[in-house]
Short mmCIF file of N, CA and C in Angstrom, two decimals:
data_model
loop_
_atom_site.label_atom_id
_atom_site.label_comp_id
_atom_site.label_asym_id
_atom_site.label_seq_id
_atom_site.Cartn_x
_atom_site.Cartn_y
_atom_site.Cartn_z
N LEU D 1 67.49 85.59 86.77
CA LEU D 1 68.72 85.13 86.14
C LEU D 1 68.60 83.67 85.72
N GLN D 2 69.07 83.38 84.53
CA GLN D 2 68.95 82.00 84.04
C GLN D 2 70.08 81.11 84.53
N GLY D 3 71.17 81.71 85.01
CA GLY D 3 72.31 80.90 85.42
C GLY D 3 73.15 80.49 84.24
N ILE D 4 74.16 79.70 84.49
CA ILE D 4 75.10 79.28 83.45
C ILE D 4 74.76 77.88 83.00
N ASN D 5 74.72 77.67 81.69
CA ASN D 5 74.48 76.35 81.13
C ASN D 5 75.84 75.69 80.90
N PHE D 6 76.30 74.94 81.88
CA PHE D 6 77.64 74.34 81.79
C PHE D 6 77.71 73.21 80.77
N VAL D 7 76.59 72.58 80.47
CA VAL D 7 76.59 71.56 79.41
C VAL D 7 76.91 72.23 78.08
N LYS D 8 76.26 73.37 77.81
CA LYS D 8 76.57 74.11 76.59
C LYS D 8 78.01 74.61 76.62
N MET D 9 78.47 75.08 77.78
CA MET D 9 79.84 75.55 77.90
C MET D 9 80.84 74.44 77.57
N SER D 10 80.53 73.23 77.98
CA SER D 10 81.45 72.12 77.78
C SER D 10 81.68 71.82 76.29
N GLN D 11 80.78 72.28 75.43
CA GLN D 11 80.93 72.06 73.99
C GLN D 11 81.94 73.01 73.37
N SER D 12 82.24 74.13 74.03
CA SER D 12 83.14 75.13 73.47
C SER D 12 84.35 75.45 74.33
N ALA D 13 84.32 75.06 75.60
CA ALA D 13 85.40 75.43 76.53
C ALA D 13 86.06 74.18 77.09
N GLY D 14 87.36 74.24 77.26
CA GLY D 14 88.10 73.10 77.80
C GLY D 14 88.18 73.13 79.32
N TYR D 15 87.82 74.24 79.93
CA TYR D 15 87.90 74.40 81.38
C TYR D 15 87.13 75.65 81.77
N THR D 16 86.91 75.83 83.06
CA THR D 16 86.30 77.06 83.55
C THR D 16 86.97 77.45 84.87
N ILE D 17 87.10 78.74 85.09
CA ILE D 17 87.64 79.24 86.34
C ILE D 17 86.56 80.13 86.96
N ILE D 18 86.07 79.70 88.11
CA ILE D 18 84.87 80.27 88.71
C ILE D 18 85.23 81.15 89.90
N ARG D 19 84.65 82.33 89.94
CA ARG D 19 84.88 83.23 91.07
C ARG D 19 84.23 82.67 92.33
N SER D 20 85.01 82.64 93.42
CA SER D 20 84.49 82.13 94.69
C SER D 20 83.91 83.23 95.55
N GLY D 21 84.58 84.40 95.56
CA GLY D 21 84.10 85.48 96.40
C GLY D 21 85.09 86.61 96.50
N GLN D 22 84.84 87.47 97.49
CA GLN D 22 85.63 88.68 97.69
C GLN D 22 85.41 89.17 99.13
N ASN D 23 86.44 89.81 99.69
CA ASN D 23 86.29 90.46 100.99
C ASN D 23 85.86 89.43 102.04
N THR D 24 84.67 89.57 102.61
CA THR D 24 84.20 88.62 103.61
C THR D 24 82.93 87.91 103.13
N TRP D 25 82.78 87.73 101.82
CA TRP D 25 81.61 87.02 101.34
C TRP D 25 81.96 86.04 100.24
N ILE D 26 81.27 84.93 100.26
CA ILE D 26 81.33 83.93 99.19
C ILE D 26 80.25 84.31 98.19
N ASP D 27 80.56 84.26 96.90
CA ASP D 27 79.55 84.58 95.88
C ASP D 27 78.33 83.68 96.08
N SER D 28 77.15 84.27 95.99
CA SER D 28 75.91 83.54 96.28
C SER D 28 75.69 82.36 95.34
N ASP D 29 76.20 82.42 94.13
CA ASP D 29 75.99 81.32 93.17
C ASP D 29 77.22 80.43 93.03
N PHE D 30 78.23 80.60 93.89
CA PHE D 30 79.45 79.81 93.73
C PHE D 30 79.19 78.31 93.82
N ARG D 31 78.53 77.85 94.87
CA ARG D 31 78.34 76.40 95.04
C ARG D 31 77.55 75.80 93.87
N THR D 32 76.52 76.51 93.42
CA THR D 32 75.73 76.04 92.29
C THR D 32 76.61 75.92 91.05
N ASN D 33 77.36 76.97 90.75
CA ASN D 33 78.24 76.93 89.57
C ASN D 33 79.30 75.84 89.70
N TRP D 34 79.89 75.73 90.89
CA TRP D 34 80.96 74.74 91.14
C TRP D 34 80.44 73.32 90.89
N ASN D 35 79.27 73.04 91.46
CA ASN D 35 78.69 71.70 91.32
C ASN D 35 78.21 71.44 89.89
N ASN D 36 77.59 72.43 89.25
CA ASN D 36 77.07 72.23 87.90
C ASN D 36 78.20 72.05 86.88
N ALA D 37 79.31 72.76 87.06
CA ALA D 37 80.46 72.58 86.17
C ALA D 37 81.02 71.17 86.31
N LYS D 38 81.07 70.67 87.55
CA LYS D 38 81.56 69.31 87.79
C LYS D 38 80.65 68.29 87.11
N THR D 39 79.34 68.47 87.28
CA THR D 39 78.36 67.56 86.67
C THR D 39 78.50 67.54 85.16
N ALA D 40 78.82 68.70 84.55
CA ALA D 40 78.98 68.80 83.10
C ALA D 40 80.34 68.28 82.64
N GLY D 41 81.21 67.92 83.59
CA GLY D 41 82.50 67.35 83.22
C GLY D 41 83.55 68.37 82.81
N ILE D 42 83.38 69.63 83.21
CA ILE D 42 84.35 70.67 82.86
C ILE D 42 85.38 70.78 83.98
N PRO D 43 86.68 70.67 83.66
CA PRO D 43 87.70 70.90 84.70
C PRO D 43 87.54 72.30 85.29
N ARG D 44 87.60 72.37 86.64
CA ARG D 44 87.30 73.62 87.32
C ARG D 44 88.50 74.18 88.09
N GLY D 45 88.67 75.48 87.95
CA GLY D 45 89.57 76.24 88.80
C GLY D 45 88.74 77.32 89.46
N SER D 46 89.36 78.02 90.39
CA SER D 46 88.64 79.05 91.12
C SER D 46 89.54 80.25 91.33
N TYR D 47 88.91 81.40 91.52
CA TYR D 47 89.69 82.57 91.94
C TYR D 47 88.96 83.29 93.05
N TRP D 48 89.77 83.97 93.88
CA TRP D 48 89.25 84.80 94.96
C TRP D 48 89.71 86.23 94.70
N PHE D 49 88.78 87.17 94.64
CA PHE D 49 89.11 88.56 94.42
C PHE D 49 89.61 89.16 95.73
N TYR D 50 90.94 89.27 95.85
CA TYR D 50 91.54 89.81 97.07
C TYR D 50 91.07 91.26 97.27
N ASP D 51 90.67 91.57 98.51
CA ASP D 51 90.12 92.89 98.82
C ASP D 51 90.89 93.46 100.02
N SER D 52 91.58 94.58 99.82
CA SER D 52 92.45 95.15 100.86
C SER D 52 91.68 95.69 102.07
N ARG D 53 90.37 95.68 102.03
CA ARG D 53 89.58 96.16 103.17
C ARG D 53 89.31 95.04 104.18
N ALA D 54 89.70 93.81 103.85
CA ALA D 54 89.45 92.67 104.75
C ALA D 54 90.77 91.97 105.08
N GLU D 55 90.86 91.45 106.29
CA GLU D 55 92.08 90.80 106.77
C GLU D 55 92.42 89.60 105.87
N PRO D 56 93.68 89.50 105.42
CA PRO D 56 94.06 88.47 104.44
C PRO D 56 93.84 87.03 104.91
N LYS D 57 94.19 86.70 106.14
CA LYS D 57 94.01 85.31 106.60
C LYS D 57 92.52 84.96 106.65
N ALA D 58 91.69 85.90 107.07
CA ALA D 58 90.25 85.65 107.12
C ALA D 58 89.69 85.42 105.72
N GLN D 59 90.19 86.17 104.73
CA GLN D 59 89.75 85.96 103.35
C GLN D 59 90.16 84.57 102.87
N ALA D 60 91.40 84.17 103.15
CA ALA D 60 91.88 82.85 102.72
C ALA D 60 91.07 81.74 103.38
N ASP D 61 90.78 81.89 104.65
CA ASP D 61 90.00 80.87 105.36
C ASP D 61 88.59 80.75 104.80
N LEU D 62 87.99 81.89 104.48
CA LEU D 62 86.65 81.87 103.91
C LEU D 62 86.67 81.21 102.53
N TRP D 63 87.68 81.54 101.72
CA TRP D 63 87.82 80.93 100.40
C TRP D 63 87.92 79.41 100.54
N PHE D 64 88.77 78.95 101.43
CA PHE D 64 88.93 77.52 101.65
C PHE D 64 87.60 76.87 102.05
N SER D 65 86.86 77.54 102.91
CA SER D 65 85.59 76.98 103.39
C SER D 65 84.56 76.85 102.27
N ALA D 66 84.66 77.69 101.24
CA ALA D 66 83.69 77.68 100.14
C ALA D 66 83.68 76.35 99.39
N PHE D 67 84.80 75.64 99.39
CA PHE D 67 84.91 74.41 98.60
C PHE D 67 84.27 73.20 99.26
N GLU D 68 84.07 73.25 100.55
CA GLU D 68 83.47 72.12 101.27
C GLU D 68 84.18 70.82 100.92
N GLY D 69 85.53 70.88 100.81
CA GLY D 69 86.33 69.68 100.56
C GLY D 69 86.60 69.35 99.11
N ASP D 70 85.91 70.00 98.16
CA ASP D 70 86.11 69.75 96.73
C ASP D 70 86.86 70.93 96.12
N LEU D 71 88.20 70.79 96.00
CA LEU D 71 89.03 71.89 95.52
C LEU D 71 89.10 72.01 93.99
N GLY D 72 88.42 71.12 93.28
CA GLY D 72 88.42 71.19 91.83
C GLY D 72 89.67 70.57 91.22
N GLU D 73 89.82 70.74 89.91
CA GLU D 73 90.86 70.07 89.16
C GLU D 73 92.01 71.00 88.76
N LEU D 74 91.76 72.29 88.71
CA LEU D 74 92.75 73.28 88.28
C LEU D 74 93.22 74.09 89.48
N PRO D 75 94.26 74.90 89.30
CA PRO D 75 94.73 75.72 90.43
C PRO D 75 93.67 76.68 90.95
N LEU D 76 93.91 77.12 92.18
CA LEU D 76 93.12 78.18 92.80
C LEU D 76 93.94 79.45 92.63
N PHE D 77 93.34 80.50 92.10
CA PHE D 77 94.08 81.72 91.81
C PHE D 77 93.68 82.87 92.73
N ALA D 78 94.69 83.49 93.31
CA ALA D 78 94.52 84.72 94.07
C ALA D 78 94.50 85.86 93.06
N ASP D 79 93.42 86.60 93.01
CA ASP D 79 93.21 87.67 92.03
C ASP D 79 93.63 88.99 92.66
N PHE D 80 94.76 89.53 92.18
CA PHE D 80 95.26 90.81 92.68
C PHE D 80 95.07 91.87 91.60
N GLU D 81 94.05 92.72 91.80
CA GLU D 81 93.78 93.79 90.84
C GLU D 81 93.03 94.96 91.46
N GLU D 82 92.72 94.89 92.75
CA GLU D 82 91.87 95.91 93.36
C GLU D 82 92.67 97.16 93.73
N SER D 83 91.94 98.25 93.93
CA SER D 83 92.57 99.51 94.33
C SER D 83 91.70 100.25 95.35
N TYR D 84 91.17 99.50 96.33
CA TYR D 84 90.30 100.09 97.34
C TYR D 84 91.08 100.91 98.37
N GLY D 85 92.38 100.64 98.51
CA GLY D 85 93.19 101.39 99.47
C GLY D 85 92.88 101.06 100.91
N GLY D 86 92.48 99.83 101.17
CA GLY D 86 92.16 99.41 102.53
C GLY D 86 93.40 99.20 103.39
N ALA D 87 93.19 98.83 104.63
CA ALA D 87 94.27 98.64 105.60
C ALA D 87 95.21 97.51 105.21
N PHE D 88 94.77 96.63 104.31
CA PHE D 88 95.59 95.48 103.92
C PHE D 88 96.03 95.60 102.46
N THR D 89 96.35 96.81 102.05
CA THR D 89 96.86 97.07 100.70
C THR D 89 98.33 96.67 100.63
N GLY D 90 98.71 96.09 99.51
CA GLY D 90 100.12 95.86 99.24
C GLY D 90 100.56 94.41 99.25
N TRP D 91 101.70 94.19 98.63
CA TRP D 91 102.20 92.84 98.40
C TRP D 91 102.55 92.09 99.68
N LYS D 92 102.88 92.79 100.76
CA LYS D 92 103.18 92.09 102.01
C LYS D 92 101.93 91.36 102.50
N HIS D 93 100.78 91.97 102.29
CA HIS D 93 99.51 91.34 102.67
C HIS D 93 99.14 90.24 101.67
N TRP D 94 99.55 90.39 100.40
CA TRP D 94 99.33 89.32 99.43
C TRP D 94 100.06 88.06 99.88
N LYS D 95 101.29 88.24 100.38
CA LYS D 95 102.07 87.10 100.87
C LYS D 95 101.33 86.40 102.01
N THR D 96 100.79 87.17 102.94
CA THR D 96 100.03 86.60 104.06
C THR D 96 98.85 85.79 103.54
N PHE D 97 98.13 86.35 102.56
CA PHE D 97 96.97 85.68 101.97
C PHE D 97 97.40 84.38 101.29
N LEU D 98 98.45 84.45 100.47
CA LEU D 98 98.93 83.27 99.74
C LEU D 98 99.45 82.19 100.68
N ASP D 99 100.23 82.60 101.67
CA ASP D 99 100.75 81.62 102.63
C ASP D 99 99.61 80.90 103.35
N ARG D 100 98.57 81.64 103.69
CA ARG D 100 97.45 81.06 104.42
C ARG D 100 96.66 80.08 103.53
N ILE D 101 96.34 80.47 102.30
CA ILE D 101 95.56 79.55 101.46
C ILE D 101 96.40 78.32 101.14
N LYS D 102 97.70 78.49 100.92
CA LYS D 102 98.56 77.33 100.67
C LYS D 102 98.56 76.38 101.86
N SER D 103 98.59 76.92 103.06
CA SER D 103 98.61 76.07 104.26
C SER D 103 97.29 75.30 104.41
N ARG D 104 96.21 75.83 103.85
CA ARG D 104 94.90 75.19 103.97
C ARG D 104 94.67 74.12 102.91
N VAL D 105 95.20 74.32 101.69
CA VAL D 105 94.88 73.41 100.58
C VAL D 105 95.91 72.31 100.38
N GLY D 106 96.98 72.29 101.17
CA GLY D 106 97.97 71.23 101.05
C GLY D 106 98.68 71.26 99.72
N SER D 107 98.66 70.14 99.00
CA SER D 107 99.40 70.04 97.74
C SER D 107 98.64 70.61 96.54
N HIS D 108 97.40 71.04 96.74
CA HIS D 108 96.64 71.61 95.61
C HIS D 108 97.31 72.90 95.16
N GLU D 109 97.45 73.07 93.86
CA GLU D 109 98.19 74.20 93.33
C GLU D 109 97.46 75.53 93.52
N VAL D 110 98.21 76.54 93.92
CA VAL D 110 97.72 77.90 94.08
C VAL D 110 98.49 78.77 93.10
N GLY D 111 97.80 79.68 92.42
CA GLY D 111 98.43 80.58 91.47
C GLY D 111 98.03 82.03 91.73
N ILE D 112 98.55 82.89 90.86
CA ILE D 112 98.29 84.33 90.96
C ILE D 112 97.70 84.82 89.64
N TYR D 113 96.64 85.63 89.74
CA TYR D 113 96.06 86.33 88.59
C TYR D 113 96.32 87.81 88.79
N SER D 114 96.79 88.47 87.74
CA SER D 114 96.92 89.92 87.76
C SER D 114 97.13 90.41 86.34
N ALA D 115 96.94 91.70 86.16
CA ALA D 115 97.24 92.33 84.88
C ALA D 115 98.69 92.79 84.89
N TYR D 116 99.32 92.80 83.74
CA TYR D 116 100.73 93.17 83.64
C TYR D 116 101.03 94.50 84.34
N TYR D 117 100.32 95.55 83.95
CA TYR D 117 100.65 96.88 84.47
C TYR D 117 100.31 97.01 85.95
N TYR D 118 99.23 96.38 86.39
CA TYR D 118 98.90 96.41 87.82
C TYR D 118 100.02 95.75 88.62
N TRP D 119 100.48 94.60 88.14
CA TRP D 119 101.53 93.87 88.85
C TRP D 119 102.80 94.72 88.95
N VAL D 120 103.21 95.30 87.82
CA VAL D 120 104.44 96.10 87.80
C VAL D 120 104.34 97.26 88.79
N ARG D 121 103.18 97.89 88.88
CA ARG D 121 103.00 99.03 89.78
C ARG D 121 102.91 98.64 91.26
N ASN D 122 102.45 97.43 91.57
CA ASN D 122 102.11 97.08 92.94
C ASN D 122 102.94 95.96 93.58
N ALA D 123 103.65 95.19 92.78
CA ALA D 123 104.47 94.09 93.31
C ALA D 123 105.78 94.65 93.84
N PRO D 124 106.58 93.83 94.55
CA PRO D 124 107.89 94.31 95.00
C PRO D 124 108.75 94.76 93.82
N ASN D 125 109.54 95.79 94.03
CA ASN D 125 110.41 96.33 93.00
C ASN D 125 111.56 95.36 92.72
N ALA D 126 111.79 95.08 91.44
CA ALA D 126 112.83 94.11 91.06
C ALA D 126 114.22 94.56 91.47
N ASN D 127 114.46 95.87 91.57
CA ASN D 127 115.78 96.37 91.91
C ASN D 127 115.98 96.51 93.42
N THR D 128 114.97 97.01 94.12
CA THR D 128 115.14 97.27 95.55
C THR D 128 114.68 96.11 96.43
N ASN D 129 113.79 95.25 95.93
CA ASN D 129 113.26 94.12 96.71
C ASN D 129 113.28 92.82 95.91
N PRO D 130 114.43 92.45 95.33
CA PRO D 130 114.45 91.27 94.45
C PRO D 130 114.05 89.97 95.15
N GLN D 131 114.43 89.79 96.41
CA GLN D 131 114.07 88.55 97.11
C GLN D 131 112.58 88.49 97.40
N ASP D 132 112.00 89.64 97.73
CA ASP D 132 110.54 89.67 97.95
C ASP D 132 109.79 89.37 96.65
N LEU D 133 110.29 89.93 95.55
CA LEU D 133 109.65 89.66 94.25
C LEU D 133 109.78 88.18 93.91
N ASP D 134 110.94 87.60 94.17
CA ASP D 134 111.18 86.20 93.82
C ASP D 134 110.27 85.25 94.60
N TYR D 135 109.81 85.65 95.79
CA TYR D 135 108.87 84.83 96.56
C TYR D 135 107.67 84.42 95.68
N PHE D 136 107.19 85.34 94.85
CA PHE D 136 105.97 85.11 94.07
C PHE D 136 106.20 84.15 92.90
N HIS D 137 107.48 83.90 92.57
CA HIS D 137 107.82 83.06 91.42
C HIS D 137 107.38 81.61 91.61
N GLN D 138 107.15 81.18 92.84
CA GLN D 138 106.72 79.81 93.11
C GLN D 138 105.29 79.55 92.62
N TYR D 139 104.57 80.61 92.32
CA TYR D 139 103.17 80.48 91.93
C TYR D 139 103.01 80.57 90.40
N PRO D 140 102.20 79.70 89.80
CA PRO D 140 101.88 79.87 88.38
C PRO D 140 101.19 81.22 88.18
N PHE D 141 101.41 81.82 87.02
CA PHE D 141 100.89 83.16 86.76
C PHE D 141 99.84 83.14 85.66
N TRP D 142 98.71 83.78 85.96
CA TRP D 142 97.61 83.96 85.00
C TRP D 142 97.57 85.45 84.71
N VAL D 143 97.92 85.81 83.50
CA VAL D 143 98.06 87.23 83.15
C VAL D 143 96.86 87.73 82.35
N ALA D 144 96.40 88.92 82.69
CA ALA D 144 95.39 89.62 81.89
C ALA D 144 96.13 90.66 81.06
N ASN D 145 96.01 90.55 79.74
CA ASN D 145 96.67 91.49 78.84
C ASN D 145 95.92 91.47 77.52
N TYR D 146 95.18 92.54 77.24
CA TYR D 146 94.29 92.59 76.08
C TYR D 146 94.93 93.35 74.91
N GLY D 147 94.46 93.03 73.71
CA GLY D 147 94.85 93.79 72.52
C GLY D 147 96.27 93.52 72.05
N VAL D 148 96.83 92.38 72.41
CA VAL D 148 98.20 92.04 72.00
C VAL D 148 98.20 90.62 71.43
N THR D 149 99.22 90.30 70.65
CA THR D 149 99.30 88.96 70.09
C THR D 149 100.09 88.00 70.98
N THR D 150 100.88 88.57 71.88
CA THR D 150 101.62 87.81 72.89
C THR D 150 101.51 88.60 74.19
N PRO D 151 101.21 87.93 75.29
CA PRO D 151 101.04 88.70 76.53
C PRO D 151 102.35 89.23 77.09
N LEU D 152 102.28 90.42 77.66
CA LEU D 152 103.40 90.93 78.45
C LEU D 152 103.37 90.20 79.79
N VAL D 153 104.50 89.69 80.22
CA VAL D 153 104.58 88.93 81.46
C VAL D 153 105.57 89.64 82.38
N PRO D 154 105.14 90.03 83.58
CA PRO D 154 106.03 90.78 84.48
C PRO D 154 107.00 89.88 85.23
N LYS D 155 108.06 90.48 85.72
CA LYS D 155 108.97 89.74 86.60
C LYS D 155 108.21 89.45 87.90
N PRO D 156 108.46 88.31 88.52
CA PRO D 156 109.61 87.43 88.39
C PRO D 156 109.46 86.33 87.35
N TRP D 157 108.36 86.29 86.60
CA TRP D 157 108.17 85.25 85.58
C TRP D 157 108.88 85.67 84.30
N SER D 158 109.27 84.70 83.49
CA SER D 158 109.89 85.00 82.20
C SER D 158 108.80 85.12 81.13
N ALA D 159 109.19 85.54 79.94
CA ALA D 159 108.23 85.92 78.89
C ALA D 159 107.19 84.84 78.57
N ASN D 160 107.58 83.58 78.52
CA ASN D 160 106.63 82.53 78.17
C ASN D 160 106.16 81.75 79.40
N GLU D 161 106.41 82.29 80.56
CA GLU D 161 106.09 81.60 81.80
C GLU D 161 104.73 82.03 82.35
N TRP D 162 103.72 81.93 81.53
CA TRP D 162 102.36 82.18 81.96
C TRP D 162 101.57 80.88 81.83
N THR D 163 100.66 80.66 82.76
CA THR D 163 99.85 79.45 82.75
C THR D 163 98.56 79.69 81.98
N PHE D 164 97.90 80.82 82.29
CA PHE D 164 96.73 81.25 81.55
C PHE D 164 96.95 82.68 81.10
N TRP D 165 96.34 83.03 79.96
CA TRP D 165 96.39 84.39 79.45
C TRP D 165 94.95 84.82 79.16
N GLN D 166 94.46 85.77 79.95
CA GLN D 166 93.15 86.35 79.69
C GLN D 166 93.35 87.40 78.59
N PHE D 167 92.88 87.07 77.39
CA PHE D 167 93.15 87.92 76.24
C PHE D 167 92.00 88.84 75.87
N THR D 168 90.84 88.63 76.46
CA THR D 168 89.70 89.51 76.19
C THR D 168 88.70 89.44 77.33
N ASP D 169 87.93 90.52 77.48
CA ASP D 169 86.79 90.51 78.40
C ASP D 169 85.51 90.65 77.59
N ASN D 170 85.62 90.39 76.28
CA ASN D 170 84.49 90.61 75.38
C ASN D 170 84.18 89.36 74.54
N GLY D 171 84.37 88.16 75.14
CA GLY D 171 84.01 86.94 74.45
C GLY D 171 82.50 86.78 74.41
N SER D 172 82.00 85.93 73.53
CA SER D 172 80.56 85.72 73.37
C SER D 172 80.00 84.87 74.51
N GLY D 173 79.29 85.52 75.42
CA GLY D 173 78.66 84.79 76.51
C GLY D 173 77.71 83.70 76.04
N PRO D 174 76.78 84.03 75.14
CA PRO D 174 75.82 83.02 74.69
C PRO D 174 76.48 81.77 74.08
N LEU D 175 77.60 81.94 73.38
CA LEU D 175 78.30 80.78 72.80
C LEU D 175 78.71 79.79 73.88
N TYR D 176 79.01 80.32 75.08
CA TYR D 176 79.48 79.49 76.18
C TYR D 176 78.40 79.21 77.23
N GLY D 177 77.14 79.50 76.90
CA GLY D 177 76.05 79.19 77.82
C GLY D 177 75.90 80.19 78.95
N VAL D 178 76.42 81.41 78.74
CA VAL D 178 76.38 82.45 79.77
C VAL D 178 75.47 83.57 79.28
N GLU D 179 74.63 84.11 80.16
CA GLU D 179 73.68 85.15 79.74
C GLU D 179 74.35 86.49 79.48
N SER D 180 75.49 86.76 80.12
CA SER D 180 76.19 88.03 79.88
C SER D 180 76.66 88.07 78.43
N PRO D 181 76.47 89.20 77.74
CA PRO D 181 76.90 89.25 76.34
C PRO D 181 78.42 89.17 76.18
N GLY D 182 79.17 89.75 77.13
CA GLY D 182 80.63 89.74 77.04
C GLY D 182 81.25 89.05 78.23
N ILE D 183 82.10 88.05 77.99
CA ILE D 183 82.75 87.33 79.08
C ILE D 183 84.26 87.28 78.85
N ASP D 184 85.00 87.02 79.93
CA ASP D 184 86.45 86.86 79.83
C ASP D 184 86.76 85.53 79.15
N LEU D 185 87.76 85.56 78.26
CA LEU D 185 88.24 84.33 77.63
C LEU D 185 89.74 84.24 77.84
N ASN D 186 90.23 83.01 77.92
CA ASN D 186 91.63 82.78 78.26
C ASN D 186 92.21 81.67 77.39
N TYR D 187 93.53 81.74 77.20
CA TYR D 187 94.29 80.65 76.62
C TYR D 187 95.06 79.95 77.73
N PHE D 188 95.27 78.65 77.55
CA PHE D 188 96.09 77.86 78.47
C PHE D 188 97.42 77.60 77.77
N ASN D 189 98.51 77.81 78.50
CA ASN D 189 99.86 77.62 77.94
C ASN D 189 100.30 76.19 78.21
N GLY D 190 99.68 75.24 77.51
CA GLY D 190 100.00 73.84 77.69
C GLY D 190 99.00 72.99 76.94
N ASP D 191 98.86 71.74 77.35
CA ASP D 191 97.90 70.85 76.71
C ASP D 191 97.22 70.01 77.79
N LEU D 192 96.28 69.17 77.37
CA LEU D 192 95.56 68.35 78.34
C LEU D 192 96.48 67.42 79.09
#
């Protein structure tokens, strides 16, 4: 593997959000990518792929440990999209995970990544559990929604209340210094 050329990425991308890990493992190339993106001057965010087969607090603690004190410049995003059906499935466990990572990172911003339809199917019901749903509103939302000109944004967020919008998983990897032919690309709902 050639790895990611973050200097080349910095010529086309305004930021990068790097996967830290999943379940009970930190991605083997996370530290290298994290440090190389910093060296190239790219603002960095991170995400953790929440896995219902592993205890939520343990996942949050492992995620926190991956940074070795350098939390980056952008929010840390809890990625909710899995369907493994483990013992820690469901939004009540997401709350445990989010509360734990927030307690570890202090004032550093924590957000949520999910796809519109996944969120609607798996988050608290707006009619039967409105207060539980509203708990998640404190977190910035990064929505995955492809093939549309404006992203669908689920409750509890309003229509334009998205921080990042992942609009494709088929961006040009080589253009951004990545060996994979197709990569995720996102828009930021704001400015520098």
